Short mmCIF file of C-alpha atoms (C1' of nucleotides) in Angstrom, two decimals:
data_model
loop_
_atom_site.label_atom_id
_atom_site.label_comp_id
_atom_site.label_asym_id
_atom_site.label_seq_id
_atom_site.Cartn_x
_atom_site.Cartn_y
_atom_site.Cartn_z
CA MET A 1 -4.29 46.33 -78.19
CA ALA A 2 -2.90 43.95 -75.06
CA PRO A 3 -0.68 46.09 -72.86
CA GLN A 4 2.89 45.70 -73.67
CA ARG A 5 3.52 41.92 -71.78
CA ARG A 6 5.31 42.32 -68.53
CA SER A 7 8.92 40.38 -68.92
CA ILE A 8 8.95 38.03 -65.40
CA GLN A 9 12.12 39.85 -63.90
CA ASP A 10 9.95 43.02 -64.19
CA GLN A 11 7.25 41.60 -62.23
CA HIS A 12 10.00 39.98 -59.97
CA SER A 13 11.03 43.51 -58.67
CA ASP A 14 7.50 44.76 -59.17
CA ASP A 15 6.57 41.90 -56.21
CA VAL A 16 9.29 43.07 -54.33
CA ALA A 17 9.21 46.37 -54.35
CA THR A 18 5.20 45.60 -52.50
CA TYR A 19 6.28 43.71 -50.22
CA VAL A 20 8.93 45.95 -48.73
CA ALA A 21 6.10 48.63 -48.80
CA ALA A 22 4.01 46.12 -47.04
CA GLY A 23 6.41 45.85 -44.19
CA GLY A 24 8.81 43.20 -45.49
CA GLU A 25 13.20 43.80 -45.89
CA GLU A 26 14.70 44.31 -49.01
CA THR A 27 17.39 41.68 -49.02
CA VAL A 28 14.97 38.75 -47.40
CA GLN A 29 11.90 39.36 -49.87
CA ARG A 30 14.16 39.35 -53.11
CA VAL A 31 15.28 36.21 -52.76
CA ILE A 32 12.29 34.59 -51.13
CA THR A 33 10.62 36.37 -53.83
CA ALA A 34 12.51 35.17 -55.97
CA VAL A 35 12.73 31.03 -54.69
CA TYR A 36 8.64 31.17 -54.97
CA GLY A 37 9.12 32.60 -58.44
CA VAL A 38 11.48 29.32 -59.41
CA THR A 39 8.91 26.72 -57.92
CA LYS A 40 5.74 28.29 -59.04
CA LYS A 41 6.80 28.36 -62.87
CA LEU A 42 8.87 24.71 -61.49
CA ASP A 43 5.07 23.05 -60.52
CA GLN A 44 3.64 24.03 -63.80
CA TRP A 45 5.79 22.54 -65.77
CA TYR A 46 5.64 19.46 -63.53
CA ASN A 47 2.05 19.11 -63.57
CA ARG A 48 1.93 18.99 -67.12
CA GLN A 49 4.90 16.63 -68.09
CA PHE A 50 3.24 13.93 -65.15
CA ALA A 51 -0.41 13.97 -67.25
CA ASP A 52 1.22 11.98 -69.70
CA LEU A 53 2.45 9.54 -67.17
CA GLU A 54 -1.20 9.54 -65.20
CA LEU A 55 0.75 10.74 -62.42
CA SER A 56 -0.49 14.08 -59.51
CA GLN A 57 1.27 15.69 -57.89
CA GLY A 58 0.48 13.93 -54.64
CA GLU A 59 1.22 10.80 -55.95
CA TRP A 60 4.35 12.55 -56.99
CA ALA A 61 5.13 13.05 -53.80
CA VAL A 62 4.72 9.18 -52.62
CA LEU A 63 6.56 7.47 -55.10
CA ALA A 64 9.65 10.43 -54.58
CA ALA A 65 9.43 8.99 -50.37
CA LEU A 66 9.22 6.16 -51.16
CA ALA A 67 11.98 5.91 -53.65
CA LYS A 68 14.12 7.86 -51.20
CA ALA A 69 13.66 6.00 -48.29
CA GLY A 70 14.81 2.89 -50.74
CA ASP A 71 14.93 -0.76 -49.22
CA THR A 72 13.14 0.59 -46.31
CA CYS A 73 9.35 0.28 -46.34
CA LEU A 74 7.37 3.61 -44.60
CA THR A 75 4.30 3.64 -43.04
CA PRO A 76 1.32 5.40 -43.98
CA SER A 77 2.15 7.93 -41.42
CA GLN A 78 4.85 8.50 -42.71
CA LEU A 79 4.13 9.02 -45.71
CA ALA A 80 1.24 11.60 -44.52
CA ASP A 81 3.94 13.61 -42.53
CA LEU A 82 6.65 13.09 -45.91
CA SER A 83 3.78 14.12 -48.59
CA SER A 84 2.65 17.23 -45.80
CA VAL A 85 -0.68 15.76 -46.24
CA ALA A 86 -3.41 14.42 -43.68
CA PRO A 87 -3.11 10.46 -41.89
CA SER A 88 -6.64 10.06 -43.34
CA SER A 89 -6.02 11.49 -47.07
CA MET A 90 -2.90 9.36 -47.43
CA THR A 91 -5.58 5.84 -47.03
CA HIS A 92 -7.65 6.42 -50.12
CA ARG A 93 -4.51 7.76 -52.50
CA LEU A 94 -2.37 4.07 -50.96
CA ASP A 95 -5.93 2.87 -52.26
CA LYS A 96 -5.23 3.98 -55.87
CA MET A 97 -1.65 3.63 -56.25
CA THR A 98 -2.23 -0.02 -55.15
CA GLY A 99 -4.66 -0.67 -57.52
CA ARG A 100 -2.18 0.39 -60.33
CA GLY A 101 0.22 -1.71 -59.01
CA ILE A 102 2.96 0.78 -58.17
CA VAL A 103 2.96 0.55 -54.72
CA GLN A 104 2.47 -2.48 -52.37
CA ARG A 105 0.83 -2.81 -48.56
CA ARG A 106 1.31 -5.57 -45.77
CA PRO A 107 1.46 -5.98 -42.55
CA ASP A 108 4.25 -5.62 -40.12
CA GLN A 109 4.72 -8.53 -38.31
CA SER A 110 6.09 -7.17 -35.27
CA ASN A 111 3.79 -4.62 -35.14
CA ARG A 112 0.07 -5.20 -36.33
CA THR A 113 -1.02 -2.43 -35.75
CA ARG A 114 1.19 -0.89 -38.77
CA THR A 115 1.34 -1.21 -42.53
CA LEU A 116 4.28 -1.30 -44.49
CA VAL A 117 4.23 0.43 -47.75
CA SER A 118 6.97 -0.65 -50.28
CA LEU A 119 7.31 0.76 -54.33
CA THR A 120 6.57 -2.51 -56.49
CA LYS A 121 8.97 -2.44 -60.27
CA GLU A 122 6.63 -1.32 -61.94
CA GLY A 123 6.54 1.84 -59.58
CA TRP A 124 10.47 2.10 -59.84
CA MET A 125 10.12 2.36 -63.66
CA LEU A 126 8.05 4.64 -63.24
CA PHE A 127 10.06 6.82 -60.82
CA SER A 128 12.63 6.81 -62.98
CA ALA A 129 10.55 7.89 -66.09
CA ALA A 130 9.63 10.35 -64.15
CA VAL A 131 12.75 11.83 -62.89
CA ARG A 132 14.14 11.90 -66.65
CA GLU A 133 11.10 13.91 -67.73
CA ALA A 134 11.46 15.94 -64.72
CA ASN A 135 14.95 16.82 -65.95
CA VAL A 136 14.28 17.99 -69.07
CA VAL A 137 13.06 20.96 -67.57
CA GLU A 138 14.60 21.15 -64.48
CA SER A 139 17.83 21.39 -67.01
CA ASP A 140 16.20 23.87 -68.90
CA THR A 141 15.38 26.60 -65.98
CA LEU A 142 19.13 26.34 -65.14
CA ARG A 143 20.20 27.11 -68.63
CA GLY A 144 20.85 30.51 -67.70
CA LEU A 145 23.78 29.06 -65.58
CA THR A 146 27.68 28.86 -66.07
CA ASP A 147 28.94 25.60 -64.39
CA PHE A 148 30.55 27.33 -61.24
CA GLU A 149 27.00 29.88 -60.68
CA ARG A 150 25.51 26.15 -60.32
CA HIS A 151 27.43 25.14 -57.86
CA GLU A 152 27.60 28.52 -56.63
CA LEU A 153 23.84 28.16 -55.82
CA GLY A 154 23.78 25.48 -55.00
CA ARG A 155 26.37 25.94 -51.89
CA LEU A 156 24.56 28.72 -50.50
CA LEU A 157 21.06 26.93 -50.54
CA GLU A 158 22.69 24.28 -48.75
CA ILE A 159 23.82 26.67 -46.41
CA VAL A 160 20.20 27.71 -45.90
CA ILE A 161 18.90 23.79 -45.94
CA ALA A 162 21.65 23.61 -43.50
CA GLY A 163 20.25 26.30 -41.17
CA LEU A 164 16.21 24.80 -41.04
CA ASP A 165 16.83 21.69 -38.25
CA GLU A 166 17.71 24.45 -35.86
CA VAL A 167 14.98 27.43 -36.82
CA ASP A 168 12.26 24.94 -36.46
CA ALA A 169 13.97 24.35 -32.48
CA MET B 1 15.41 3.17 -29.66
CA ALA B 2 14.56 5.40 -32.57
CA PRO B 3 17.42 5.52 -34.63
CA GLN B 4 19.19 8.88 -35.02
CA ARG B 5 17.12 11.33 -36.17
CA ARG B 6 19.08 12.66 -39.13
CA SER B 7 19.68 16.04 -40.16
CA ILE B 8 17.68 18.16 -43.14
CA GLN B 9 21.07 18.15 -44.91
CA ASP B 10 22.30 14.74 -44.91
CA GLN B 11 19.09 14.28 -45.99
CA HIS B 12 19.10 16.52 -48.98
CA SER B 13 22.06 14.91 -50.10
CA ASP B 14 20.96 11.18 -50.17
CA ASP B 15 17.80 12.25 -52.20
CA VAL B 16 20.15 14.10 -54.63
CA ALA B 17 21.76 11.13 -54.94
CA THR B 18 18.41 9.19 -55.20
CA TYR B 19 17.26 11.64 -58.34
CA VAL B 20 20.84 11.19 -59.60
CA ALA B 21 20.97 7.42 -59.55
CA ALA B 22 17.50 7.69 -61.41
CA GLY B 23 19.10 9.54 -64.03
CA GLY B 24 19.26 12.89 -62.96
CA GLU B 25 22.36 15.42 -63.39
CA GLU B 26 24.01 16.63 -60.55
CA THR B 27 24.65 19.80 -61.04
CA VAL B 28 20.81 20.47 -62.29
CA GLN B 29 19.63 18.01 -59.12
CA ARG B 30 21.58 18.98 -56.25
CA VAL B 31 19.86 22.63 -57.09
CA ILE B 32 16.54 21.41 -57.42
CA THR B 33 16.68 19.50 -54.88
CA ALA B 34 17.46 22.31 -52.38
CA VAL B 35 15.30 25.39 -53.93
CA TYR B 36 12.20 22.43 -53.46
CA GLY B 37 13.47 21.60 -49.91
CA VAL B 38 13.36 25.22 -48.86
CA THR B 39 10.10 26.04 -50.27
CA LYS B 40 8.07 22.91 -48.56
CA LYS B 41 9.89 24.39 -44.79
CA LEU B 42 8.49 27.33 -46.10
CA ASP B 43 4.76 26.50 -46.89
CA GLN B 44 4.96 24.21 -43.04
CA TRP B 45 5.61 27.14 -41.56
CA TYR B 46 2.98 29.86 -43.04
CA ASN B 47 0.44 27.56 -42.53
CA ARG B 48 1.13 27.73 -39.23
CA GLN B 49 1.23 31.73 -39.12
CA PHE B 50 -1.53 32.14 -41.27
CA ALA B 51 -3.77 30.49 -39.06
CA ASP B 52 -3.34 33.14 -36.52
CA LEU B 53 -5.13 35.52 -39.59
CA GLU B 54 -7.57 33.13 -40.32
CA LEU B 55 -5.80 32.73 -44.23
CA SER B 56 -5.45 30.01 -46.13
CA GLN B 57 -2.91 29.23 -49.17
CA GLY B 58 -5.30 29.89 -51.66
CA GLU B 59 -6.57 33.47 -50.22
CA TRP B 60 -3.11 34.27 -49.82
CA ALA B 61 -2.70 33.39 -52.99
CA VAL B 62 -5.52 35.88 -53.69
CA LEU B 63 -4.98 38.55 -51.06
CA ALA B 64 -1.11 38.84 -52.79
CA ALA B 65 -2.15 38.79 -56.03
CA LEU B 66 -4.15 41.79 -55.98
CA ALA B 67 -1.66 43.75 -53.37
CA LYS B 68 0.91 43.64 -56.57
CA ALA B 69 -1.76 44.52 -59.22
CA GLY B 70 -1.36 47.91 -57.16
CA ASP B 71 -5.10 50.07 -58.16
CA THR B 72 -5.47 48.24 -61.47
CA CYS B 73 -8.12 45.87 -60.45
CA LEU B 74 -7.95 42.30 -61.19
CA THR B 75 -10.90 39.58 -63.29
CA PRO B 76 -11.85 36.26 -61.53
CA SER B 77 -10.31 35.03 -64.65
CA GLN B 78 -6.74 36.36 -64.32
CA LEU B 79 -6.96 35.83 -60.15
CA ALA B 80 -7.33 31.65 -61.34
CA ASP B 81 -4.34 32.22 -63.43
CA LEU B 82 -2.19 33.95 -61.59
CA SER B 83 -3.37 31.51 -58.07
CA SER B 84 -3.01 28.32 -60.41
CA VAL B 85 -6.44 27.31 -59.60
CA ALA B 86 -9.49 26.65 -61.55
CA PRO B 87 -11.55 29.55 -62.71
CA SER B 88 -14.87 27.71 -61.25
CA SER B 89 -12.62 27.24 -58.32
CA MET B 90 -12.21 31.27 -57.80
CA THR B 91 -15.80 31.91 -57.48
CA HIS B 92 -16.24 30.31 -54.58
CA ARG B 93 -12.82 31.88 -53.01
CA LEU B 94 -13.85 34.90 -53.62
CA ASP B 95 -18.13 34.57 -52.53
CA LYS B 96 -16.20 33.89 -49.46
CA MET B 97 -13.78 36.78 -49.49
CA THR B 98 -16.19 39.28 -50.13
CA GLY B 99 -18.07 37.85 -47.25
CA ARG B 100 -15.29 38.86 -45.01
CA GLY B 101 -14.94 42.26 -46.18
CA ILE B 102 -11.38 41.87 -46.95
CA VAL B 103 -12.52 41.83 -51.70
CA GLN B 104 -15.11 43.41 -53.46
CA ARG B 105 -16.63 42.60 -56.38
CA ARG B 106 -17.93 45.09 -58.70
CA PRO B 107 -19.09 45.09 -62.59
CA ASP B 108 -16.62 46.06 -65.09
CA GLN B 109 -18.82 49.31 -67.10
CA SER B 110 -16.95 48.94 -70.02
CA ASN B 111 -17.53 44.95 -70.67
CA ARG B 112 -20.55 43.05 -68.73
CA THR B 113 -19.54 40.02 -68.82
CA ARG B 114 -16.73 40.90 -67.07
CA THR B 115 -16.51 41.35 -63.30
CA LEU B 116 -13.87 43.69 -61.55
CA VAL B 117 -12.25 42.28 -58.05
CA SER B 118 -10.60 44.54 -55.60
CA LEU B 119 -9.16 44.88 -52.18
CA THR B 120 -11.46 46.96 -49.51
CA LYS B 121 -9.43 48.65 -46.85
CA GLU B 122 -9.27 45.88 -44.42
CA GLY B 123 -7.94 42.99 -47.34
CA TRP B 124 -4.50 46.10 -47.49
CA MET B 125 -4.78 45.84 -43.17
CA LEU B 126 -4.73 41.65 -43.63
CA PHE B 127 -1.88 41.83 -46.28
CA SER B 128 -0.09 43.87 -44.25
CA ALA B 129 -0.05 41.88 -41.67
CA ALA B 130 0.51 38.78 -43.30
CA VAL B 131 3.80 40.18 -44.32
CA ARG B 132 5.04 40.99 -41.89
CA GLU B 133 4.35 37.62 -40.06
CA ALA B 134 5.63 35.75 -42.85
CA ASN B 135 9.04 38.30 -42.67
CA VAL B 136 9.82 37.22 -39.57
CA VAL B 137 10.21 32.66 -40.35
CA GLU B 138 12.15 34.24 -43.93
CA SER B 139 13.93 36.89 -42.46
CA ASP B 140 15.15 33.47 -39.40
CA THR B 141 15.83 31.11 -42.46
CA LEU B 142 18.01 33.19 -44.12
CA ARG B 143 19.68 33.77 -41.25
CA GLY B 144 22.47 31.59 -41.97
CA LEU B 145 24.29 33.95 -44.86
CA THR B 146 25.98 37.34 -44.59
CA ASP B 147 24.41 40.14 -46.61
CA PHE B 148 27.06 39.45 -49.09
CA GLU B 149 25.96 35.30 -50.19
CA ARG B 150 22.01 36.75 -49.33
CA HIS B 151 22.96 39.29 -52.62
CA GLU B 152 24.17 37.13 -54.25
CA LEU B 153 22.02 34.39 -53.83
CA GLY B 154 19.48 36.67 -54.98
CA ARG B 155 21.23 37.58 -57.99
CA LEU B 156 21.85 34.12 -59.39
CA LEU B 157 17.89 33.08 -58.61
CA GLU B 158 17.35 36.39 -61.07
CA ILE B 159 18.84 34.82 -63.67
CA VAL B 160 17.01 31.53 -63.44
CA ILE B 161 13.36 33.85 -62.82
CA ALA B 162 15.06 35.89 -66.26
CA GLY B 163 15.15 33.04 -67.95
CA LEU B 164 11.60 31.42 -67.77
CA ASP B 165 9.74 33.50 -70.01
CA GLU B 166 12.52 31.64 -72.97
CA VAL B 167 11.72 28.29 -71.76
CA ASP B 168 7.66 28.67 -72.13
CA ALA B 169 8.28 29.63 -75.40
"C1'" DA C 1 -29.16 44.11 -88.90
"C1'" DT C 2 -28.43 39.27 -87.69
"C1'" DC C 3 -25.88 35.37 -87.16
"C1'" DT C 4 -21.91 33.16 -85.39
"C1'" DC C 5 -18.30 32.55 -82.98
"C1'" DG C 6 -15.53 33.35 -78.83
"C1'" DA C 7 -14.33 35.10 -73.94
"C1'" DA C 8 -15.55 35.73 -69.04
"C1'" DG C 9 -18.30 33.77 -65.36
"C1'" DT C 10 -21.35 30.68 -62.84
"C1'" DT C 11 -23.74 26.60 -61.64
"C1'" DC C 12 -22.96 21.15 -61.60
"C1'" DG C 13 -21.48 16.21 -60.42
"C1'" DA C 14 -17.33 13.50 -58.73
"C1'" DC C 15 -13.55 13.25 -56.88
"C1'" DT C 16 -9.71 15.16 -53.15
"C1'" DT C 17 -8.65 16.19 -49.03
"C1'" DC C 18 -9.21 17.22 -44.18
"C1'" DG C 19 -10.57 16.58 -38.74
"C1'" DA C 20 -12.92 13.91 -35.42
"C1'" DA C 21 -14.35 10.09 -34.38
"C1'" DA C 22 -14.10 4.78 -34.65
"C1'" DT C 23 -11.28 0.60 -34.58
"C1'" DA C 24 -7.18 -2.63 -33.55
"C1'" DT C 25 -3.52 -3.18 -31.39
"C1'" DT C 26 0.40 -2.46 -28.44
"C1'" DA C 27 2.47 -0.93 -24.06
"C1'" DA C 28 2.82 0.03 -19.07
"C1'" DC C 29 1.53 -0.27 -14.76
"C1'" DA C 30 -0.50 -1.60 -9.91
"C1'" DT D 1 -3.39 -10.55 -14.75
"C1'" DG D 2 -6.57 -6.80 -15.60
"C1'" DT D 3 -7.43 -1.90 -17.02
"C1'" DT D 4 -5.69 2.30 -18.50
"C1'" DA D 5 -3.00 4.37 -21.71
"C1'" DA D 6 -0.59 6.06 -26.59
"C1'" DT D 7 -0.54 4.58 -31.23
"C1'" DA D 8 -1.58 3.08 -36.34
"C1'" DT D 9 -5.11 3.18 -39.48
"C1'" DT D 10 -9.10 3.67 -41.38
"C1'" DT D 11 -14.11 5.42 -42.04
"C1'" DC D 12 -17.36 9.50 -42.41
"C1'" DG D 13 -18.90 13.88 -42.78
"C1'" DA D 14 -17.63 18.59 -44.61
"C1'" DA D 15 -15.38 21.73 -47.29
"C1'" DG D 16 -12.88 22.67 -51.53
"C1'" DT D 17 -11.28 21.95 -55.84
"C1'" DC D 18 -11.81 20.37 -61.32
"C1'" DG D 19 -13.50 19.63 -66.15
"C1'" DA D 20 -17.78 20.18 -68.51
"C1'" DA D 21 -22.06 22.12 -69.49
"C1'" DC D 22 -24.46 26.41 -69.40
"C1'" DT D 23 -25.73 31.37 -69.79
"C1'" DT D 24 -24.98 36.01 -71.04
"C1'" DC D 25 -22.37 39.38 -73.42
"C1'" DG D 26 -19.39 41.72 -77.13
"C1'" DA D 27 -16.74 41.88 -81.84
"C1'" DG D 28 -16.76 41.26 -86.79
"C1'" DA D 29 -18.78 38.97 -90.90
"C1'" DT D 30 -21.98 39.30 -94.51
#
DNA sequence: ATCTCGAAGTTCGACTTCGAAATATTAACA
DNA sequence: TGTTAATATTTCGAAGTCGAACTTCGAGAT
């Protein structure tokens, strides 16, 4: 009754064709469309997985940014920038996360307009749990690739990453 | 005064190290983190570029979904699903886009609970303009890769895409 | 033919986000 | 020292989003 469900790769080919027909370059569109196809699926899985931990995408962004900073504290403005969100939005988000006890705020002694945010021990534990949960689906995502291919994929993407700096300027 | 601004690839290495320290696999994290680094930058550029066209990310998702469907009309539910948004949100979004004249709604004659949505001529023109604008930054993004490398990157990503179907089940 | 169940769309209240204005502190300069 | 400009954060109103309840319609069973 329902038309045969199209496979994701067929859908992908048609998507590329649509973009090319609208004026995009084929070699570019093939890569970019594929990148977005992967992240879209991953985002859906993250949302499902993180629901267990009562963690939204936005809260995850804050958690990850603070974890990556290590011992260095970050200000709300920096967190807003790293999370691609307005500074005013970060205020309430931090209120909530502070209330939950996974981050803590303290005034900067050397500049009292500034607030320093850092992870609590509970925050670190939550981060670690989230990474290990996420690693499951991420690992599944790459399961069609050999070790060599994973290495090659990583290498190529890192070339792209390295070029992003200059494009901005 | 400000500490030397760290390059994106250095940042990337440290990010991977953080995830590995928290319990992720190195080969997996290298690839996934790189994919997200690319899309994050692209998202920022899209937002800037599309501001010219008065187009939000959400509206772009609807536009692209309808364009990919070609002549086939889509229902609000399908659009909500394709755009990863709640059906109730799609109602208002379509109201706005209809008011602007880029999409049109009409009742399905064969099933009157259903509404069919399609692009207007203005919608198609807007889609085409957006694709060509986006292609500029996308092309810049890949500028560090040779033609062969682009082909290889596309090939590897398409293997991943092909595997996504089965992971879901 | 009628009844019930499920599906599609919309409406409603609560929460999140944004941009602009307000507040507080620091830095610069005459 | 006093005034002004700049920076960091928060508050506030408008807009977008979500989940739940509601309405309408269609399909299948009795």
